[in-house]
Amino acid sequence: MGFGEFRTFAMAICAGLALQVLALQPSKASDLSSAFPAAGLEDALRHENAMVSAVSLSRVAVLTSPRPKERPKGSEVRYSGRWLRSLAKPSGGKQWACLAEAIYFEARGESVEGQFAVAEVILNRVDSPKFPNSICSVVRQGAGRIHACQFSYNCDGKLEYIANGTAYDQVKRVAWVSMDRKTRPLTKGATYYHATHVSPSWARRFQHVATIGVHRFYKPIRRVAEK
């Protein structure tokens, strides 16, 4: 529906509402009857009914819903920096901050798609009974123990300093959208990943499901128990 059609639709609705108000107020209706000739009223009602019938309920929902920047994106996610910047400025609590931090240190140099993929792994771990049940706990798992970190930036001995404000703004948006999203299609349930320039022995125990940018993603191999 174009703007002109929407304007006609809105005008028809307003006319219908005005007629209903007049019908409920008979004392005033006689005073205004000259402004709304009978034939004109019938035509307006017919036009209103035709316009309303032609518009699907789903379309009406879209027209009356919040502006696109304010809507949950769900499956409408686009893997581009431009799309992310078009969204409202994100905000959240501790869990959102932990996810944004992890994406920044693990994938700030990756494409937007690669950053979403890392976010998916973290959120997949939160959903898995094999890992802690909060984002911050997943990200911090093993921290403080040598070679025990699940995310290496927590055990590399370096101070975590966010120097690239532009990159951080983007990953905060990636984290915000990822937490609000209903599906995680990029990594197909992956709970592990590693850089493509290494070949860790543990990877052989898992199913490779995707390679995005400089990361390879894996999920546990589903084994069927024998009788």
PDB file of C-alpha atoms in Angstrom:
ATOM      1  CA  MET A   1       0.000   0.000   0.000  1.00  0.00           C
ATOM      2  CA  GLY A   2       1.460   3.348  -1.094  1.00  0.00           C
ATOM      3  CA  PHE A   3       1.155   6.608   0.804  1.00  0.00           C
ATOM      4  CA  GLY A   4      -1.803   7.740  -1.314  1.00  0.00           C
ATOM      5  CA  GLU A   5      -3.690   4.527  -0.654  1.00  0.00           C
ATOM      6  CA  PHE A   6      -2.921   4.716   3.036  1.00  0.00           C
ATOM      7  CA  ARG A   7      -4.160   8.328   3.161  1.00  0.00           C
ATOM      8  CA  THR A   8      -7.413   7.328   1.449  1.00  0.00           C
ATOM      9  CA  PHE A   9      -7.767   4.395   3.832  1.00  0.00           C
ATOM     10  CA  ALA A  10      -7.184   6.641   6.856  1.00  0.00           C
ATOM     11  CA  MET A  11      -9.680   9.224   5.605  1.00  0.00           C
ATOM     12  CA  ALA A  12     -12.275   6.532   5.099  1.00  0.00           C
ATOM     13  CA  ILE A  13     -11.760   5.254   8.614  1.00  0.00           C
ATOM     14  CA  CYS A  14     -12.082   8.787  10.011  1.00  0.00           C
ATOM     15  CA  ALA A  15     -15.289   9.338   8.065  1.00  0.00           C
ATOM     16  CA  GLY A  16     -16.699   6.087   9.413  1.00  0.00           C
ATOM     17  CA  LEU A  17     -15.834   7.060  12.968  1.00  0.00           C
ATOM     18  CA  ALA A  18     -17.468  10.450  12.515  1.00  0.00           C
ATOM     19  CA  LEU A  19     -20.639   8.790  11.279  1.00  0.00           C
ATOM     20  CA  GLN A  20     -20.668   6.478  14.281  1.00  0.00           C
ATOM     21  CA  VAL A  21     -20.309   9.437  16.644  1.00  0.00           C
ATOM     22  CA  LEU A  22     -23.215  11.186  14.978  1.00  0.00           C
ATOM     23  CA  ALA A  23     -25.331   8.074  15.231  1.00  0.00           C
ATOM     24  CA  LEU A  24     -24.711   7.959  18.969  1.00  0.00           C
ATOM     25  CA  GLN A  25     -25.647  11.628  19.388  1.00  0.00           C
ATOM     26  CA  PRO A  26     -29.101  12.096  17.730  1.00  0.00           C
ATOM     27  CA  SER A  27     -29.589  15.580  19.188  1.00  0.00           C
ATOM     28  CA  LYS A  28     -26.564  16.825  17.279  1.00  0.00           C
ATOM     29  CA  ALA A  29     -27.093  14.736  14.187  1.00  0.00           C
ATOM     30  CA  SER A  30     -30.017  16.858  12.998  1.00  0.00           C
ATOM     31  CA  ASP A  31     -27.928  20.010  13.266  1.00  0.00           C
ATOM     32  CA  LEU A  32     -25.188  18.526  11.067  1.00  0.00           C
ATOM     33  CA  SER A  33     -27.374  16.618   8.623  1.00  0.00           C
ATOM     34  CA  SER A  34     -27.041  19.335   6.018  1.00  0.00           C
ATOM     35  CA  ALA A  35     -23.248  18.894   6.026  1.00  0.00           C
ATOM     36  CA  PHE A  36     -23.599  15.165   5.287  1.00  0.00           C
ATOM     37  CA  PRO A  37     -26.277  14.569   2.587  1.00  0.00           C
ATOM     38  CA  ALA A  38     -27.837  11.090   2.731  1.00  0.00           C
ATOM     39  CA  ALA A  39     -26.384  10.030  -0.613  1.00  0.00           C
ATOM     40  CA  GLY A  40     -22.959  11.243   0.408  1.00  0.00           C
ATOM     41  CA  LEU A  41     -23.141   9.350   3.675  1.00  0.00           C
ATOM     42  CA  GLU A  42     -24.030   6.118   1.890  1.00  0.00           C
ATOM     43  CA  ASP A  43     -21.188   6.583  -0.576  1.00  0.00           C
ATOM     44  CA  ALA A  44     -18.730   7.273   2.250  1.00  0.00           C
ATOM     45  CA  LEU A  45     -19.826   4.158   4.128  1.00  0.00           C
ATOM     46  CA  ARG A  46     -19.523   2.003   1.011  1.00  0.00           C
ATOM     47  CA  HIS A  47     -16.084   3.441   0.316  1.00  0.00           C
ATOM     48  CA  GLU A  48     -15.000   2.829   3.913  1.00  0.00           C
ATOM     49  CA  ASN A  49     -16.164  -0.789   3.850  1.00  0.00           C
ATOM     50  CA  ALA A  50     -14.426  -1.414   0.534  1.00  0.00           C
ATOM     51  CA  MET A  51     -11.146   0.071   1.748  1.00  0.00           C
ATOM     52  CA  VAL A  52     -11.169  -1.820   5.044  1.00  0.00           C
ATOM     53  CA  SER A  53     -12.031  -5.113   3.349  1.00  0.00           C
ATOM     54  CA  ALA A  54      -9.175  -4.689   0.884  1.00  0.00           C
ATOM     55  CA  VAL A  55      -6.527  -4.383   3.598  1.00  0.00           C
ATOM     56  CA  SER A  56      -5.334  -7.561   5.297  1.00  0.00           C
ATOM     57  CA  LEU A  57      -5.106  -7.715   9.068  1.00  0.00           C
ATOM     58  CA  SER A  58      -1.362  -8.287   8.830  1.00  0.00           C
ATOM     59  CA  ARG A  59      -0.983  -5.118   6.761  1.00  0.00           C
ATOM     60  CA  VAL A  60      -3.018  -3.121   9.269  1.00  0.00           C
ATOM     61  CA  ALA A  61      -0.729  -4.444  12.022  1.00  0.00           C
ATOM     62  CA  VAL A  62       2.321  -3.233  10.126  1.00  0.00           C
ATOM     63  CA  LEU A  63       0.801   0.195   9.478  1.00  0.00           C
ATOM     64  CA  THR A  64      -0.103   0.687  13.119  1.00  0.00           C
ATOM     65  CA  SER A  65       3.017  -0.864  14.651  1.00  0.00           C
ATOM     66  CA  PRO A  66       6.036   1.137  15.910  1.00  0.00           C
ATOM     67  CA  ARG A  67       8.487   2.584  13.441  1.00  0.00           C
ATOM     68  CA  PRO A  68      10.896   0.018  11.891  1.00  0.00           C
ATOM     69  CA  LYS A  69      13.814   1.199  14.030  1.00  0.00           C
ATOM     70  CA  GLU A  70      11.837   0.412  17.166  1.00  0.00           C
ATOM     71  CA  ARG A  71      10.543  -3.013  16.174  1.00  0.00           C
ATOM     72  CA  PRO A  72      12.159  -6.284  17.268  1.00  0.00           C
ATOM     73  CA  LYS A  73      13.996  -7.476  14.185  1.00  0.00           C
ATOM     74  CA  GLY A  74      13.639 -11.237  14.532  1.00  0.00           C
ATOM     75  CA  SER A  75      14.200 -12.865  11.165  1.00  0.00           C
ATOM     76  CA  GLU A  76      14.635  -9.457   9.460  1.00  0.00           C
ATOM     77  CA  VAL A  77      18.295  -9.258  10.502  1.00  0.00           C
ATOM     78  CA  ARG A  78      20.657  -7.957   7.828  1.00  0.00           C
ATOM     79  CA  TYR A  79      24.358  -8.617   8.115  1.00  0.00           C
ATOM     80  CA  SER A  80      25.598  -5.131   7.342  1.00  0.00           C
ATOM     81  CA  GLY A  81      27.061  -2.262   9.309  1.00  0.00           C
ATOM     82  CA  ARG A  82      24.721   0.145   7.577  1.00  0.00           C
ATOM     83  CA  TRP A  83      21.678  -1.777   8.774  1.00  0.00           C
ATOM     84  CA  LEU A  84      23.026  -1.932  12.314  1.00  0.00           C
ATOM     85  CA  ARG A  85      23.624   1.814  12.352  1.00  0.00           C
ATOM     86  CA  SER A  86      20.020   2.402  11.258  1.00  0.00           C
ATOM     87  CA  LEU A  87      18.765   0.881  14.502  1.00  0.00           C
ATOM     88  CA  ALA A  88      17.970   2.811  17.635  1.00  0.00           C
ATOM     89  CA  LYS A  89      20.885   3.194  20.023  1.00  0.00           C
ATOM     90  CA  PRO A  90      21.033  -0.050  22.029  1.00  0.00           C
ATOM     91  CA  SER A  91      21.087  -0.335  25.778  1.00  0.00           C
ATOM     92  CA  GLY A  92      20.912  -3.192  28.222  1.00  0.00           C
ATOM     93  CA  GLY A  93      22.102  -4.690  31.439  1.00  0.00           C
ATOM     94  CA  LYS A  94      25.059  -6.742  32.596  1.00  0.00           C
ATOM     95  CA  GLN A  95      24.397  -9.744  30.338  1.00  0.00           C
ATOM     96  CA  TRP A  96      24.227  -7.537  27.250  1.00  0.00           C
ATOM     97  CA  ALA A  97      27.492  -5.841  28.249  1.00  0.00           C
ATOM     98  CA  CYS A  98      29.205  -9.225  28.692  1.00  0.00           C
ATOM     99  CA  LEU A  99      28.079 -10.369  25.249  1.00  0.00           C
ATOM    100  CA  ALA A 100      29.218  -7.145  23.594  1.00  0.00           C
ATOM    101  CA  GLU A 101      32.595  -7.400  25.326  1.00  0.00           C
ATOM    102  CA  ALA A 102      33.116 -10.985  24.157  1.00  0.00           C
ATOM    103  CA  ILE A 103      32.199 -10.148  20.566  1.00  0.00           C
ATOM    104  CA  TYR A 104      34.556  -7.172  20.644  1.00  0.00           C
ATOM    105  CA  PHE A 105      37.594  -9.108  21.834  1.00  0.00           C
ATOM    106  CA  GLU A 106      36.843 -12.270  19.873  1.00  0.00           C
ATOM    107  CA  ALA A 107      35.604 -10.864  16.569  1.00  0.00           C
ATOM    108  CA  ARG A 108      35.840  -7.071  16.265  1.00  0.00           C
ATOM    109  CA  GLY A 109      37.892  -7.452  13.072  1.00  0.00           C
ATOM    110  CA  GLU A 110      35.403  -9.881  11.547  1.00  0.00           C
ATOM    111  CA  SER A 111      32.543  -9.147   9.185  1.00  0.00           C
ATOM    112  CA  VAL A 112      29.143  -8.411  10.685  1.00  0.00           C
ATOM    113  CA  GLU A 113      28.134 -11.972   9.858  1.00  0.00           C
ATOM    114  CA  GLY A 114      31.201 -13.289  11.672  1.00  0.00           C
ATOM    115  CA  GLN A 115      30.345 -11.204  14.733  1.00  0.00           C
ATOM    116  CA  PHE A 116      26.801 -12.546  14.782  1.00  0.00           C
ATOM    117  CA  ALA A 117      28.206 -16.072  14.510  1.00  0.00           C
ATOM    118  CA  VAL A 118      30.333 -15.626  17.630  1.00  0.00           C
ATOM    119  CA  ALA A 119      27.313 -14.223  19.465  1.00  0.00           C
ATOM    120  CA  GLU A 120      25.316 -17.275  18.425  1.00  0.00           C
ATOM    121  CA  VAL A 121      27.877 -19.656  19.930  1.00  0.00           C
ATOM    122  CA  ILE A 122      27.771 -17.833  23.262  1.00  0.00           C
ATOM    123  CA  LEU A 123      23.977 -17.837  23.331  1.00  0.00           C
ATOM    124  CA  ASN A 124      23.878 -21.494  22.256  1.00  0.00           C
ATOM    125  CA  ARG A 125      26.080 -22.286  25.248  1.00  0.00           C
ATOM    126  CA  VAL A 126      23.721 -20.447  27.571  1.00  0.00           C
ATOM    127  CA  ASP A 127      20.911 -22.679  26.299  1.00  0.00           C
ATOM    128  CA  SER A 128      22.968 -25.855  26.668  1.00  0.00           C
ATOM    129  CA  PRO A 129      22.888 -27.813  29.967  1.00  0.00           C
ATOM    130  CA  LYS A 130      26.618 -28.451  29.506  1.00  0.00           C
ATOM    131  CA  PHE A 131      27.490 -24.787  30.100  1.00  0.00           C
ATOM    132  CA  PRO A 132      26.588 -22.064  32.616  1.00  0.00           C
ATOM    133  CA  ASN A 133      23.124 -20.597  32.238  1.00  0.00           C
ATOM    134  CA  SER A 134      23.979 -16.916  31.849  1.00  0.00           C
ATOM    135  CA  ILE A 135      25.958 -14.972  29.263  1.00  0.00           C
ATOM    136  CA  CYS A 136      28.443 -13.538  31.745  1.00  0.00           C
ATOM    137  CA  SER A 137      29.069 -16.953  33.292  1.00  0.00           C
ATOM    138  CA  VAL A 138      29.637 -18.500  29.865  1.00  0.00           C
ATOM    139  CA  VAL A 139      32.057 -15.741  28.856  1.00  0.00           C
ATOM    140  CA  ARG A 140      33.970 -15.893  32.142  1.00  0.00           C
ATOM    141  CA  GLN A 141      34.070 -19.704  32.375  1.00  0.00           C
ATOM    142  CA  GLY A 142      37.556 -20.842  33.354  1.00  0.00           C
ATOM    143  CA  ALA A 143      38.883 -17.321  33.814  1.00  0.00           C
ATOM    144  CA  GLY A 144      41.743 -17.122  36.279  1.00  0.00           C
ATOM    145  CA  ARG A 145      43.063 -20.591  35.511  1.00  0.00           C
ATOM    146  CA  ILE A 146      45.968 -21.044  33.086  1.00  0.00           C
ATOM    147  CA  HIS A 147      44.854 -22.535  29.754  1.00  0.00           C
ATOM    148  CA  ALA A 148      41.363 -23.093  31.146  1.00  0.00           C
ATOM    149  CA  CYS A 149      39.528 -20.131  29.634  1.00  0.00           C
ATOM    150  CA  GLN A 150      36.798 -20.865  27.149  1.00  0.00           C
ATOM    151  CA  PHE A 151      37.471 -17.473  25.558  1.00  0.00           C
ATOM    152  CA  SER A 152      41.171 -16.814  25.359  1.00  0.00           C
ATOM    153  CA  TYR A 153      41.087 -13.044  25.876  1.00  0.00           C
ATOM    154  CA  ASN A 154      40.240 -13.718  29.517  1.00  0.00           C
ATOM    155  CA  CYS A 155      43.494 -15.634  30.051  1.00  0.00           C
ATOM    156  CA  ASP A 156      46.006 -13.950  27.757  1.00  0.00           C
ATOM    157  CA  GLY A 157      47.470 -11.859  30.566  1.00  0.00           C
ATOM    158  CA  LYS A 158      46.577  -8.632  28.789  1.00  0.00           C
ATOM    159  CA  LEU A 159      44.445  -5.823  30.130  1.00  0.00           C
ATOM    160  CA  GLU A 160      41.062  -5.743  28.383  1.00  0.00           C
ATOM    161  CA  TYR A 161      40.952  -2.232  26.993  1.00  0.00           C
ATOM    162  CA  ILE A 162      38.354  -1.149  24.442  1.00  0.00           C
ATOM    163  CA  ALA A 163      40.260   1.254  22.211  1.00  0.00           C
ATOM    164  CA  ASN A 164      38.086   1.216  19.080  1.00  0.00           C
ATOM    165  CA  GLY A 165      34.885   3.065  19.871  1.00  0.00           C
ATOM    166  CA  THR A 166      33.380   2.567  16.415  1.00  0.00           C
ATOM    167  CA  ALA A 167      33.919  -1.189  16.535  1.00  0.00           C
ATOM    168  CA  TYR A 168      32.524  -1.341  20.045  1.00  0.00           C
ATOM    169  CA  ASP A 169      29.393   0.556  19.020  1.00  0.00           C
ATOM    170  CA  GLN A 170      28.802  -1.996  16.283  1.00  0.00           C
ATOM    171  CA  VAL A 171      29.281  -5.075  18.472  1.00  0.00           C
ATOM    172  CA  LYS A 172      26.925  -3.600  21.068  1.00  0.00           C
ATOM    173  CA  ARG A 173      24.288  -3.502  18.349  1.00  0.00           C
ATOM    174  CA  VAL A 174      25.142  -7.051  17.286  1.00  0.00           C
ATOM    175  CA  ALA A 175      24.764  -8.204  20.898  1.00  0.00           C
ATOM    176  CA  TRP A 176      21.451  -6.369  21.305  1.00  0.00           C
ATOM    177  CA  VAL A 177      19.946  -7.850  18.139  1.00  0.00           C
ATOM    178  CA  SER A 178      21.303 -11.327  18.896  1.00  0.00           C
ATOM    179  CA  MET A 179      19.722 -11.417  22.350  1.00  0.00           C
ATOM    180  CA  ASP A 180      16.378 -10.298  20.917  1.00  0.00           C
ATOM    181  CA  ARG A 181      16.479 -12.691  17.980  1.00  0.00           C
ATOM    182  CA  LYS A 182      14.357 -15.838  17.941  1.00  0.00           C
ATOM    183  CA  THR A 183      16.573 -17.924  15.658  1.00  0.00           C
ATOM    184  CA  ARG A 184      20.335 -18.474  15.195  1.00  0.00           C
ATOM    185  CA  PRO A 185      20.711 -19.707  11.628  1.00  0.00           C
ATOM    186  CA  LEU A 186      24.388 -19.028  10.966  1.00  0.00           C
ATOM    187  CA  THR A 187      26.021 -21.657  13.164  1.00  0.00           C
ATOM    188  CA  LYS A 188      23.344 -24.381  13.257  1.00  0.00           C
ATOM    189  CA  GLY A 189      23.562 -24.966  16.984  1.00  0.00           C
ATOM    190  CA  ALA A 190      27.358 -24.653  17.291  1.00  0.00           C
ATOM    191  CA  THR A 191      28.801 -24.363  20.770  1.00  0.00           C
ATOM    192  CA  TYR A 192      32.496 -24.270  19.790  1.00  0.00           C
ATOM    193  CA  TYR A 193      34.707 -22.465  17.315  1.00  0.00           C
ATOM    194  CA  HIS A 194      38.376 -21.883  16.600  1.00  0.00           C
ATOM    195  CA  ALA A 195      40.456 -19.735  14.274  1.00  0.00           C
ATOM    196  CA  THR A 196      41.092 -21.176  10.833  1.00  0.00           C
ATOM    197  CA  HIS A 197      44.874 -20.886  11.202  1.00  0.00           C
ATOM    198  CA  VAL A 198      44.958 -23.518  13.974  1.00  0.00           C
ATOM    199  CA  SER A 199      43.908 -27.186  14.135  1.00  0.00           C
ATOM    200  CA  PRO A 200      43.098 -28.099  17.743  1.00  0.00           C
ATOM    201  CA  SER A 201      42.787 -31.795  18.525  1.00  0.00           C
ATOM    202  CA  TRP A 202      39.415 -31.337  20.230  1.00  0.00           C
ATOM    203  CA  ALA A 203      37.818 -30.311  16.928  1.00  0.00           C
ATOM    204  CA  ARG A 204      37.920 -33.930  15.712  1.00  0.00           C
ATOM    205  CA  ARG A 205      35.344 -34.856  18.345  1.00  0.00           C
ATOM    206  CA  PHE A 206      32.770 -32.430  16.979  1.00  0.00           C
ATOM    207  CA  GLN A 207      30.804 -31.853  13.797  1.00  0.00           C
ATOM    208  CA  HIS A 208      31.958 -28.960  11.647  1.00  0.00           C
ATOM    209  CA  VAL A 209      28.880 -26.934  10.686  1.00  0.00           C
ATOM    210  CA  ALA A 210      30.174 -23.665   9.234  1.00  0.00           C
ATOM    211  CA  THR A 211      33.195 -21.580   8.372  1.00  0.00           C
ATOM    212  CA  ILE A 212      32.588 -17.831   8.587  1.00  0.00           C
ATOM    213  CA  GLY A 213      35.474 -15.444   8.157  1.00  0.00           C
ATOM    214  CA  VAL A 214      38.465 -16.668  10.151  1.00  0.00           C
ATOM    215  CA  HIS A 215      36.473 -19.015  12.395  1.00  0.00           C
ATOM    216  CA  ARG A 216      35.319 -22.622  12.041  1.00  0.00           C
ATOM    217  CA  PHE A 217      32.224 -23.583  14.009  1.00  0.00           C
ATOM    218  CA  TYR A 218      31.338 -26.941  15.562  1.00  0.00           C
ATOM    219  CA  LYS A 219      28.537 -28.659  17.408  1.00  0.00           C
ATOM    220  CA  PRO A 220      28.521 -31.944  19.334  1.00  0.00           C
ATOM    221  CA  ILE A 221      28.069 -35.068  17.271  1.00  0.00           C
ATOM    222  CA  ARG A 222      24.687 -36.582  17.969  1.00  0.00           C
ATOM    223  CA  ARG A 223      25.063 -40.269  18.625  1.00  0.00           C
ATOM    224  CA  VAL A 224      22.182 -42.702  18.557  1.00  0.00           C
ATOM    225  CA  ALA A 225      22.334 -45.228  21.378  1.00  0.00           C
ATOM    226  CA  GLU A 226      22.512 -48.849  20.284  1.00  0.00           C
ATOM    227  CA  LYS A 227      20.025 -51.374  21.624  1.00  0.00           C
TER     228      LYS A 227
END
